[in-house]
Amino acid sequence: MISRVKGTQDLLDLTLFNFAIDQTRKHLESYNFIEIATPILEPTELFKRSLGLQTDVVSKQMYTLGEKDEICLRPEATASTARAFVENHIQQTPWKVFSWGSMFRHERPQKGRLREFHQINIEAIGAPSIAQDALFIKMLDSLFVQRFKLESYALHINFLGTPDDRKKHKEALLTFLTKHEAKICKTCLERKETNTLRIFDCKNPECQELYKSAPQITDYLSQESSKEWQKLQEQLDILSVTYVVAPSLVRGLDYYNKTVFEFVSHDLGAQSAFCGGGRYDHLIKAIGGKDDEPSIGTAIGLERLLLLLEPIKNQLSLPQMQALSVIIPLETEQNSLALLIVDELHQNNICCDVLLDDSSLKSKMRKTNKMGAQWAIIIGPEEQQQKKAVLKNMVNGKEETIPQTELVKKIK
Ligand code: HAM
């Protein structure tokens, strides 16, 4: 047997998956977002330039191809959306768009962590006001509460300020880390040199204890940044969004500044974030746009959202399956007639299937039952001759013989 690639999965029942996408689509469209799609293959350079060379995604997790690794399977969709904005010369801002699809990261697979996973990616490009962030976060919060009936999650937010604010914070952090070098783990020592802010993601309890007293970015904000940070919290309060300020939330990608946030749920175990995002004011210029286009965006991890929805799916208004009719020709001589009946039922928008194998009636009835059919339509030589059919209600077991011309009316 040839097995699927590690960290990928076969999705054999898409009911909940499609429901999640449909509901999100409806919700976002009501906020005036439009759906787009970008390629799965992108130039590797796009992610190097946007996410940053030192990030885990670019330095360890990329699936690349081409002679010089110049093409890759996209690991996320923000850089792609930004590229599409620049390449297609979009003039009207904010450009409010969403897309969904597979992303690829070479990570160690575990619950909620795959190598091919799906995201719903949402971006508002050219949206400088911090009030936009409050609206964006409220939009997500109401998606999770109203459409998906989620209860046990928390929203973590932090404010990373401007590049200047971060520079000051980084200096203070480096001084702190140098002072405590003897107490920090090997990974943190490496990160100190390469991607300092990421020390806050360390899982080591001793490091975490130490970092409680480390300099926090929000203490190094300029007056203007501080005002924006206050304003954001005020507006979230006005909109009745419950949040937790998480000083160590830095997010793993380099393009963020100012607002960052994550929706987390303990029900997910170690991989607790099912939605994460933030503001990126300098990305558009960094990948070749003429000017900066201050923007905000997020991605929902579909697999993790589905882990949360699965246990409460009975409370969700999942689409009902259409009632199924199964046509059962008793012998192969009735197959042509069965095909004609199928055709007529389909033309009248009736969901139906036909059992064309030459097994016994008993086995065909058993199959019809397993298929969850509402109606069985049985035609043998006698019915064929008399232009009739036996219509059996599979729910209450009642059956009657009726003219074939009355089948549509009866089933409808
Ligand atoms: P991210 O935090 O890397 O952000 O991913 C967003 C979400 O995708 C995560 O919270 C998680 O639910 C899901 N996810 C990430 N990696 C995996 C994985 N290996 N397996 C399963 N699920 C995963 C971004 O991707 C940014 N582009 C979000 C964004 C959009 N920021 C601004 N705009």
Short mmCIF file of C-alpha atoms and ligand atoms in Angstrom, two decimals:
data_model
loop_
_atom_site.label_atom_id
_atom_site.label_comp_id
_atom_site.label_asym_id
_atom_site.label_seq_id
_atom_site.Cartn_x
_atom_site.Cartn_y
_atom_site.Cartn_z
CA MET A 1 0.00 0.00 0.00
CA ILE A 2 1.17 3.51 -0.72
CA SER A 3 0.40 5.75 2.24
CA ARG A 4 -0.24 9.47 2.26
CA VAL A 5 2.63 11.82 2.98
CA LYS A 6 3.34 12.35 6.69
CA GLY A 7 1.49 15.36 8.11
CA THR A 8 -1.23 15.35 5.44
CA GLN A 9 -4.74 13.97 5.70
CA ASP A 10 -7.60 12.63 3.61
CA LEU A 11 -10.80 14.54 4.25
CA LEU A 12 -13.59 12.03 3.73
CA ASP A 13 -16.52 14.00 5.14
CA LEU A 14 -16.47 17.66 4.25
CA THR A 15 -19.77 18.65 5.88
CA LEU A 16 -18.20 20.55 8.78
CA PHE A 17 -15.26 21.80 6.68
CA ASN A 18 -17.59 23.33 4.07
CA PHE A 19 -19.89 24.67 6.77
CA ALA A 20 -16.94 26.51 8.37
CA ILE A 21 -15.96 28.06 5.06
CA ASP A 22 -19.54 28.94 4.05
CA GLN A 23 -20.32 30.60 7.37
CA THR A 24 -17.05 32.55 7.33
CA ARG A 25 -17.71 33.61 3.75
CA LYS A 26 -21.21 34.88 4.65
CA HIS A 27 -19.87 36.68 7.71
CA LEU A 28 -17.00 38.36 5.86
CA GLU A 29 -19.17 39.37 2.93
CA SER A 30 -21.48 41.12 5.39
CA TYR A 31 -18.42 43.18 6.41
CA ASN A 32 -17.78 44.04 2.74
CA PHE A 33 -14.85 41.65 2.16
CA ILE A 34 -14.55 39.96 -1.23
CA GLU A 35 -13.20 36.49 -1.99
CA ILE A 36 -10.02 36.06 -4.00
CA ALA A 37 -7.68 33.14 -4.76
CA THR A 38 -3.91 33.24 -5.23
CA PRO A 39 -1.57 30.46 -6.42
CA ILE A 40 -0.27 27.71 -4.16
CA LEU A 41 3.12 28.03 -5.90
CA GLU A 42 4.94 31.27 -5.20
CA PRO A 43 8.52 32.54 -5.58
CA THR A 44 10.52 31.53 -2.48
CA GLU A 45 11.95 35.05 -2.40
CA LEU A 46 8.49 36.45 -1.57
CA PHE A 47 8.50 34.76 1.84
CA LYS A 48 12.17 35.40 2.52
CA ARG A 49 11.56 39.09 2.05
CA SER A 50 8.31 39.28 3.98
CA LEU A 51 8.36 36.74 6.82
CA GLY A 52 12.09 37.20 7.45
CA LEU A 53 15.10 34.93 6.95
CA GLN A 54 15.47 34.11 10.64
CA THR A 55 11.88 33.02 11.21
CA ASP A 56 11.21 29.31 11.79
CA VAL A 57 8.90 29.21 8.76
CA VAL A 58 11.54 30.47 6.31
CA SER A 59 14.65 28.96 7.89
CA LYS A 60 13.28 25.47 8.64
CA GLN A 61 9.81 24.79 7.27
CA MET A 62 9.72 25.70 3.58
CA TYR A 63 8.83 23.17 0.87
CA THR A 64 10.85 24.39 -2.08
CA LEU A 65 11.31 23.16 -5.64
CA GLY A 66 13.11 24.23 -8.79
CA GLU A 67 16.83 23.94 -9.50
CA LYS A 68 17.68 26.74 -7.11
CA ASP A 69 14.76 26.29 -4.71
CA GLU A 70 13.30 29.37 -6.34
CA ILE A 71 9.69 28.18 -6.15
CA CYS A 72 7.87 27.06 -3.03
CA LEU A 73 4.55 25.76 -1.75
CA ARG A 74 3.12 28.75 0.11
CA PRO A 75 3.51 28.51 3.90
CA GLU A 76 0.95 31.30 4.47
CA ALA A 77 -1.14 33.71 2.42
CA THR A 78 -0.45 37.24 3.67
CA ALA A 79 2.65 37.68 1.54
CA SER A 80 0.76 36.25 -1.47
CA THR A 81 -2.13 38.66 -0.94
CA ALA A 82 0.30 41.57 -0.60
CA ARG A 83 2.03 40.45 -3.81
CA ALA A 84 -1.34 40.26 -5.59
CA PHE A 85 -2.15 43.79 -4.37
CA VAL A 86 1.08 45.19 -5.81
CA GLU A 87 1.19 43.10 -8.99
CA ASN A 88 -2.41 43.86 -9.96
CA HIS A 89 -2.02 47.59 -9.26
CA ILE A 90 -4.96 47.71 -6.89
CA GLN A 91 -5.81 51.37 -6.39
CA GLN A 92 -8.87 51.35 -4.21
CA THR A 93 -8.13 50.96 -0.51
CA PRO A 94 -8.88 49.51 1.88
CA TRP A 95 -8.68 46.38 -0.23
CA LYS A 96 -10.70 44.00 1.94
CA VAL A 97 -10.21 40.44 0.75
CA PHE A 98 -10.24 36.87 1.95
CA SER A 99 -9.15 33.53 0.51
CA TRP A 100 -8.89 29.97 1.72
CA GLY A 101 -6.80 26.95 0.86
CA SER A 102 -3.86 24.67 1.66
CA MET A 103 -0.67 25.97 3.25
CA PHE A 104 2.51 23.94 3.68
CA ARG A 105 5.04 23.92 6.52
CA HIS A 106 7.59 21.23 7.27
CA GLU A 107 6.84 20.98 11.00
CA ARG A 108 6.78 17.99 13.34
CA PRO A 109 3.19 16.73 13.02
CA GLN A 110 1.07 16.49 16.17
CA LYS A 111 -2.53 17.18 17.20
CA GLY A 112 -3.58 20.36 15.38
CA ARG A 113 -0.25 20.62 13.57
CA LEU A 114 0.07 19.34 10.02
CA ARG A 115 2.43 19.77 7.11
CA GLU A 116 -0.41 20.51 4.73
CA PHE A 117 -3.13 22.45 6.53
CA HIS A 118 -5.86 24.90 5.57
CA GLN A 119 -6.27 28.54 6.44
CA ILE A 120 -8.96 31.10 5.84
CA ASN A 121 -6.90 34.21 5.29
CA ILE A 122 -8.38 37.68 5.73
CA GLU A 123 -6.65 40.98 4.91
CA ALA A 124 -7.55 44.68 4.86
CA ILE A 125 -4.76 46.33 2.88
CA GLY A 126 -4.47 50.11 3.04
CA ALA A 127 -6.33 50.53 6.33
CA PRO A 128 -4.19 52.81 8.54
CA SER A 129 -6.63 53.68 11.33
CA ILE A 130 -6.21 51.73 14.55
CA ALA A 131 -10.04 51.78 14.77
CA GLN A 132 -9.88 49.35 11.85
CA ASP A 133 -8.08 46.89 14.17
CA ALA A 134 -10.89 47.08 16.72
CA LEU A 135 -13.49 46.47 14.00
CA PHE A 136 -11.43 43.61 12.54
CA ILE A 137 -11.06 41.89 15.91
CA LYS A 138 -14.75 42.40 16.74
CA MET A 139 -15.62 40.84 13.36
CA LEU A 140 -13.62 37.72 14.26
CA ASP A 141 -15.01 37.54 17.77
CA SER A 142 -18.59 37.66 16.52
CA LEU A 143 -17.76 35.05 13.85
CA PHE A 144 -16.66 32.65 16.57
CA VAL A 145 -19.49 33.41 18.98
CA GLN A 146 -22.47 33.96 16.70
CA ARG A 147 -21.80 31.69 13.76
CA PHE A 148 -19.77 28.95 15.45
CA LYS A 149 -21.21 29.08 19.00
CA LEU A 150 -17.72 28.82 20.51
CA GLU A 151 -17.57 29.52 24.21
CA SER A 152 -14.28 28.42 25.68
CA TYR A 153 -11.65 30.55 24.05
CA ALA A 154 -9.61 33.62 24.93
CA LEU A 155 -8.41 36.52 22.84
CA HIS A 156 -4.81 37.54 23.55
CA ILE A 157 -3.61 40.92 22.33
CA ASN A 158 -0.36 42.84 22.45
CA PHE A 159 1.10 45.94 20.84
CA LEU A 160 4.52 45.77 19.16
CA GLY A 161 4.76 49.48 18.35
CA THR A 162 6.77 50.89 15.45
CA PRO A 163 10.20 49.68 14.26
CA ASP A 164 11.72 52.52 16.31
CA ASP A 165 9.88 51.46 19.47
CA ARG A 166 11.03 47.90 18.89
CA LYS A 167 14.64 48.95 18.44
CA LYS A 168 14.65 50.55 21.90
CA HIS A 169 12.93 47.54 23.40
CA LYS A 170 15.37 45.15 21.73
CA GLU A 171 18.36 46.97 23.20
CA ALA A 172 16.85 46.73 26.69
CA LEU A 173 16.01 43.07 26.14
CA LEU A 174 19.55 42.28 24.97
CA THR A 175 21.01 43.92 28.06
CA PHE A 176 18.60 41.90 30.23
CA LEU A 177 19.45 38.62 28.45
CA THR A 178 23.19 39.24 28.65
CA LYS A 179 22.84 39.84 32.39
CA HIS A 180 20.92 36.56 32.84
CA GLU A 181 22.77 34.50 30.21
CA ALA A 182 23.64 31.75 32.69
CA LYS A 183 19.95 31.05 33.38
CA ILE A 184 18.58 30.79 29.85
CA CYS A 185 18.34 27.70 27.63
CA LYS A 186 20.40 26.97 24.50
CA THR A 187 17.57 27.83 22.07
CA CYS A 188 17.03 31.19 23.77
CA LEU A 189 20.77 31.89 23.59
CA GLU A 190 20.58 31.30 19.83
CA ARG A 191 17.44 33.38 19.48
CA LYS A 192 19.06 36.18 21.44
CA GLU A 193 21.46 36.57 18.51
CA THR A 194 19.14 35.80 15.61
CA ASN A 195 15.54 36.73 16.40
CA THR A 196 15.54 38.17 19.91
CA LEU A 197 11.79 38.67 20.42
CA ARG A 198 11.17 34.96 19.83
CA ILE A 199 12.69 34.11 23.23
CA PHE A 200 9.16 34.77 24.54
CA ASP A 201 7.90 31.68 22.68
CA CYS A 202 10.25 29.40 24.68
CA LYS A 203 8.45 26.48 26.35
CA ASN A 204 11.10 26.02 29.05
CA PRO A 205 9.45 26.89 32.44
CA GLU A 206 12.66 28.38 33.86
CA CYS A 207 13.03 30.73 30.90
CA GLN A 208 9.35 31.64 31.14
CA GLU A 209 9.72 32.44 34.84
CA LEU A 210 12.71 34.68 34.11
CA TYR A 211 10.96 36.48 31.23
CA LYS A 212 8.17 37.59 33.56
CA SER A 213 10.59 40.29 34.70
CA ALA A 214 12.04 41.00 31.22
CA PRO A 215 11.52 44.42 29.60
CA GLN A 216 8.12 44.52 27.89
CA ILE A 217 7.57 46.14 24.53
CA THR A 218 4.61 48.18 25.78
CA ASP A 219 6.98 49.98 28.20
CA TYR A 220 9.02 51.24 25.23
CA LEU A 221 6.25 52.70 23.10
CA SER A 222 6.51 56.29 21.86
CA GLN A 223 3.79 58.67 22.98
CA GLU A 224 1.95 58.20 19.70
CA SER A 225 2.12 54.40 19.84
CA SER A 226 0.98 54.46 23.47
CA LYS A 227 -2.05 56.49 22.49
CA GLU A 228 -2.94 54.02 19.75
CA TRP A 229 -2.54 51.08 22.13
CA GLN A 230 -4.85 52.77 24.65
CA LYS A 231 -7.34 53.65 21.91
CA LEU A 232 -7.43 50.06 20.68
CA GLN A 233 -8.23 48.76 24.16
CA GLU A 234 -10.86 51.46 24.65
CA GLN A 235 -12.57 50.59 21.37
CA LEU A 236 -12.51 46.87 22.10
CA ASP A 237 -14.18 47.70 25.44
CA ILE A 238 -16.81 49.81 23.67
CA LEU A 239 -17.51 46.87 21.34
CA SER A 240 -17.74 44.51 24.36
CA VAL A 241 -14.87 42.33 23.19
CA THR A 242 -13.29 40.39 26.06
CA TYR A 243 -9.49 40.18 25.76
CA VAL A 244 -6.37 39.47 27.76
CA VAL A 245 -3.28 41.64 27.36
CA ALA A 246 -0.42 39.22 26.71
CA PRO A 247 2.92 41.10 26.97
CA SER A 248 4.89 38.13 25.62
CA LEU A 249 2.76 37.64 22.51
CA VAL A 250 5.13 38.48 19.65
CA ARG A 251 3.96 36.17 16.80
CA GLY A 252 6.42 34.26 14.69
CA LEU A 253 6.63 36.36 11.53
CA ASP A 254 8.72 39.49 10.95
CA TYR A 255 6.21 41.67 9.15
CA TYR A 256 4.12 42.59 12.19
CA ASN A 257 4.06 45.94 13.94
CA LYS A 258 1.62 47.53 16.39
CA THR A 259 -1.42 45.28 17.03
CA VAL A 260 -0.93 41.50 17.28
CA PHE A 261 -3.52 39.04 18.50
CA GLU A 262 -4.35 35.35 18.84
CA PHE A 263 -7.53 33.46 19.60
CA VAL A 264 -6.60 30.48 21.77
CA SER A 265 -8.46 27.57 23.30
CA HIS A 266 -7.19 25.13 25.94
CA ASP A 267 -9.39 22.47 24.33
CA LEU A 268 -6.77 22.28 21.56
CA GLY A 269 -3.86 21.20 23.79
CA ALA A 270 -0.36 22.46 22.99
CA GLN A 271 -1.27 23.97 19.59
CA SER A 272 -3.83 26.27 21.18
CA ALA A 273 -4.07 29.14 18.66
CA PHE A 274 -6.84 28.70 16.09
CA CYS A 275 -6.60 32.21 14.67
CA GLY A 276 -3.73 34.68 14.67
CA GLY A 277 -2.86 37.95 13.03
CA GLY A 278 -1.96 41.57 13.37
CA ARG A 279 -1.01 44.80 11.71
CA TYR A 280 1.69 45.02 9.04
CA ASP A 281 2.29 48.60 7.96
CA HIS A 282 5.51 48.12 5.98
CA LEU A 283 5.04 44.85 4.11
CA ILE A 284 3.67 46.26 0.86
CA LYS A 285 6.72 48.48 0.34
CA ALA A 286 9.07 45.69 1.44
CA ILE A 287 7.88 43.47 -1.42
CA GLY A 288 8.04 46.17 -4.08
CA GLY A 289 5.02 48.45 -3.63
CA LYS A 290 5.58 52.16 -4.27
CA ASP A 291 4.40 53.30 -0.85
CA ASP A 292 3.71 51.80 2.53
CA GLU A 293 0.13 50.59 2.84
CA PRO A 294 -0.66 50.14 6.52
CA SER A 295 -2.71 46.95 6.76
CA ILE A 296 -4.18 44.40 9.10
CA GLY A 297 -4.96 40.73 8.63
CA THR A 298 -5.43 37.33 10.15
CA ALA A 299 -5.61 33.64 9.35
CA ILE A 300 -7.94 31.07 10.86
CA GLY A 301 -6.45 27.56 11.11
CA LEU A 302 -9.28 25.45 9.70
CA GLU A 303 -8.15 22.11 11.18
CA ARG A 304 -7.96 23.65 14.64
CA LEU A 305 -11.33 25.38 14.22
CA LEU A 306 -12.82 22.03 13.18
CA LEU A 307 -11.39 20.38 16.32
CA LEU A 308 -13.40 22.94 18.30
CA LEU A 309 -16.57 22.56 16.21
CA GLU A 310 -16.67 18.74 16.08
CA PRO A 311 -17.91 18.26 19.69
CA ILE A 312 -20.63 20.94 19.32
CA LYS A 313 -21.72 20.18 15.78
CA ASN A 314 -25.24 19.22 16.94
CA GLN A 315 -25.77 22.82 18.03
CA LEU A 316 -24.80 24.17 14.61
CA SER A 317 -27.25 24.52 11.76
CA LEU A 318 -25.35 22.21 9.43
CA PRO A 319 -26.97 21.84 6.00
CA GLN A 320 -29.46 18.96 5.90
CA MET A 321 -28.83 16.20 3.37
CA GLN A 322 -31.51 16.13 0.67
CA ALA A 323 -33.92 13.17 0.94
CA LEU A 324 -32.55 10.37 -1.25
CA SER A 325 -34.56 8.10 -3.57
CA VAL A 326 -32.97 4.85 -4.73
CA ILE A 327 -34.20 3.12 -7.87
CA ILE A 328 -33.96 -0.64 -7.82
CA PRO A 329 -34.36 -2.53 -11.09
CA LEU A 330 -35.04 -6.18 -10.20
CA GLU A 331 -33.26 -7.59 -13.26
CA THR A 332 -30.87 -6.18 -15.85
CA GLU A 333 -33.83 -6.03 -18.28
CA GLN A 334 -35.18 -3.13 -16.20
CA ASN A 335 -31.89 -1.16 -16.25
CA SER A 336 -32.81 1.05 -19.23
CA LEU A 337 -36.14 1.96 -17.65
CA ALA A 338 -34.32 2.67 -14.37
CA LEU A 339 -31.98 5.06 -16.20
CA LEU A 340 -34.96 6.91 -17.70
CA ILE A 341 -36.57 7.24 -14.27
CA VAL A 342 -33.30 8.55 -12.77
CA ASP A 343 -33.13 11.08 -15.56
CA GLU A 344 -36.67 12.28 -14.96
CA LEU A 345 -36.20 12.56 -11.19
CA HIS A 346 -33.01 14.58 -11.71
CA GLN A 347 -34.77 16.90 -14.12
CA ASN A 348 -37.23 17.55 -11.30
CA ASN A 349 -34.40 18.27 -8.82
CA ILE A 350 -34.92 15.08 -6.85
CA CYS A 351 -31.79 13.59 -5.31
CA CYS A 352 -31.58 9.98 -6.46
CA ASP A 353 -29.30 7.05 -7.11
CA VAL A 354 -29.74 3.69 -8.82
CA LEU A 355 -28.49 0.19 -8.01
CA LEU A 356 -27.43 -1.33 -11.33
CA ASP A 357 -25.55 -4.40 -10.12
CA ASP A 358 -27.28 -7.75 -10.51
CA SER A 359 -27.49 -8.76 -6.85
CA SER A 360 -30.67 -10.00 -5.16
CA LEU A 361 -33.54 -7.72 -4.13
CA LYS A 362 -32.74 -8.47 -0.49
CA SER A 363 -29.16 -7.30 -0.84
CA LYS A 364 -30.23 -4.21 -2.81
CA MET A 365 -32.77 -3.30 -0.11
CA ARG A 366 -30.08 -3.67 2.55
CA LYS A 367 -27.81 -1.36 0.55
CA THR A 368 -30.63 1.17 0.10
CA ASN A 369 -31.17 1.19 3.83
CA LYS A 370 -27.44 1.74 4.49
CA MET A 371 -27.46 4.62 2.03
CA GLY A 372 -29.97 6.37 4.32
CA ALA A 373 -32.60 6.54 1.56
CA GLN A 374 -36.03 7.99 2.17
CA TRP A 375 -37.62 6.18 -0.79
CA ALA A 376 -36.96 2.96 -2.68
CA ILE A 377 -38.45 2.68 -6.17
CA ILE A 378 -38.60 -0.96 -7.20
CA ILE A 379 -39.29 -2.05 -10.77
CA GLY A 380 -39.56 -5.68 -11.83
CA PRO A 381 -40.85 -7.22 -15.10
CA GLU A 382 -44.49 -6.86 -14.00
CA GLU A 383 -44.16 -3.17 -13.11
CA GLN A 384 -42.26 -2.59 -16.33
CA GLN A 385 -45.06 -4.11 -18.37
CA GLN A 386 -47.78 -2.18 -16.54
CA LYS A 387 -45.80 1.09 -16.54
CA LYS A 388 -45.90 1.10 -12.75
CA ALA A 389 -43.38 1.09 -9.87
CA VAL A 390 -43.38 0.01 -6.24
CA LEU A 391 -42.66 3.04 -4.05
CA LYS A 392 -41.47 2.10 -0.59
CA ASN A 393 -41.15 4.61 2.23
CA MET A 394 -37.92 3.48 3.92
CA VAL A 395 -38.73 5.36 7.11
CA ASN A 396 -42.10 3.75 7.96
CA GLY A 397 -41.88 0.69 5.70
CA LYS A 398 -45.16 1.40 3.85
CA GLU A 399 -45.27 0.61 0.15
CA GLU A 400 -47.68 1.18 -2.72
CA THR A 401 -47.73 0.46 -6.43
CA ILE A 402 -48.25 3.61 -8.50
CA PRO A 403 -48.02 4.63 -12.16
CA GLN A 404 -44.47 5.67 -13.13
CA THR A 405 -45.86 9.05 -14.23
CA GLU A 406 -46.84 9.82 -10.65
CA LEU A 407 -43.42 9.17 -9.06
CA VAL A 408 -42.22 12.79 -9.16
CA LYS A 409 -45.43 14.16 -7.65
CA LYS A 410 -45.49 11.51 -4.91
CA ILE A 411 -41.82 11.95 -3.91
CA LYS A 412 -41.99 15.75 -3.91
P1 HAM B 1 0.15 31.93 11.74
O1 HAM B 1 0.01 32.26 13.18
O2 HAM B 1 1.43 31.39 11.28
O3 HAM B 1 -0.18 33.29 10.95
O4 HAM B 1 -1.00 30.94 11.31
C1 HAM B 1 -2.36 31.25 11.55
C2 HAM B 1 -3.09 30.02 12.07
O5 HAM B 1 -2.91 28.93 11.16
C3 HAM B 1 -2.55 29.49 13.39
O6 HAM B 1 -3.13 30.19 14.47
C4 HAM B 1 -3.04 28.04 13.34
O7 HAM B 1 -4.39 27.97 13.73
C5 HAM B 1 -2.92 27.71 11.87
N1 HAM B 1 -1.67 26.95 11.62
C6 HAM B 1 -0.42 27.44 11.48
N2 HAM B 1 0.46 26.44 11.26
C7 HAM B 1 -0.24 25.29 11.26
C8 HAM B 1 0.09 23.91 11.09
N3 HAM B 1 1.33 23.49 10.84
N4 HAM B 1 -0.92 22.98 11.17
C9 HAM B 1 -2.20 23.37 11.40
N5 HAM B 1 -2.57 24.66 11.56
C10 HAM B 1 -1.61 25.61 11.50
C11 HAM B 1 -0.17 33.40 9.60
O8 HAM B 1 -0.10 32.48 8.84
C12 HAM B 1 -0.37 34.82 9.14
N6 HAM B 1 -0.27 34.82 7.68
C13 HAM B 1 -1.70 35.36 9.60
C14 HAM B 1 -1.96 36.76 9.13
C15 HAM B 1 -2.74 37.14 8.12
N7 HAM B 1 -1.38 37.84 9.63
C16 HAM B 1 -1.80 38.89 8.94
N8 HAM B 1 -2.61 38.48 8.00
#
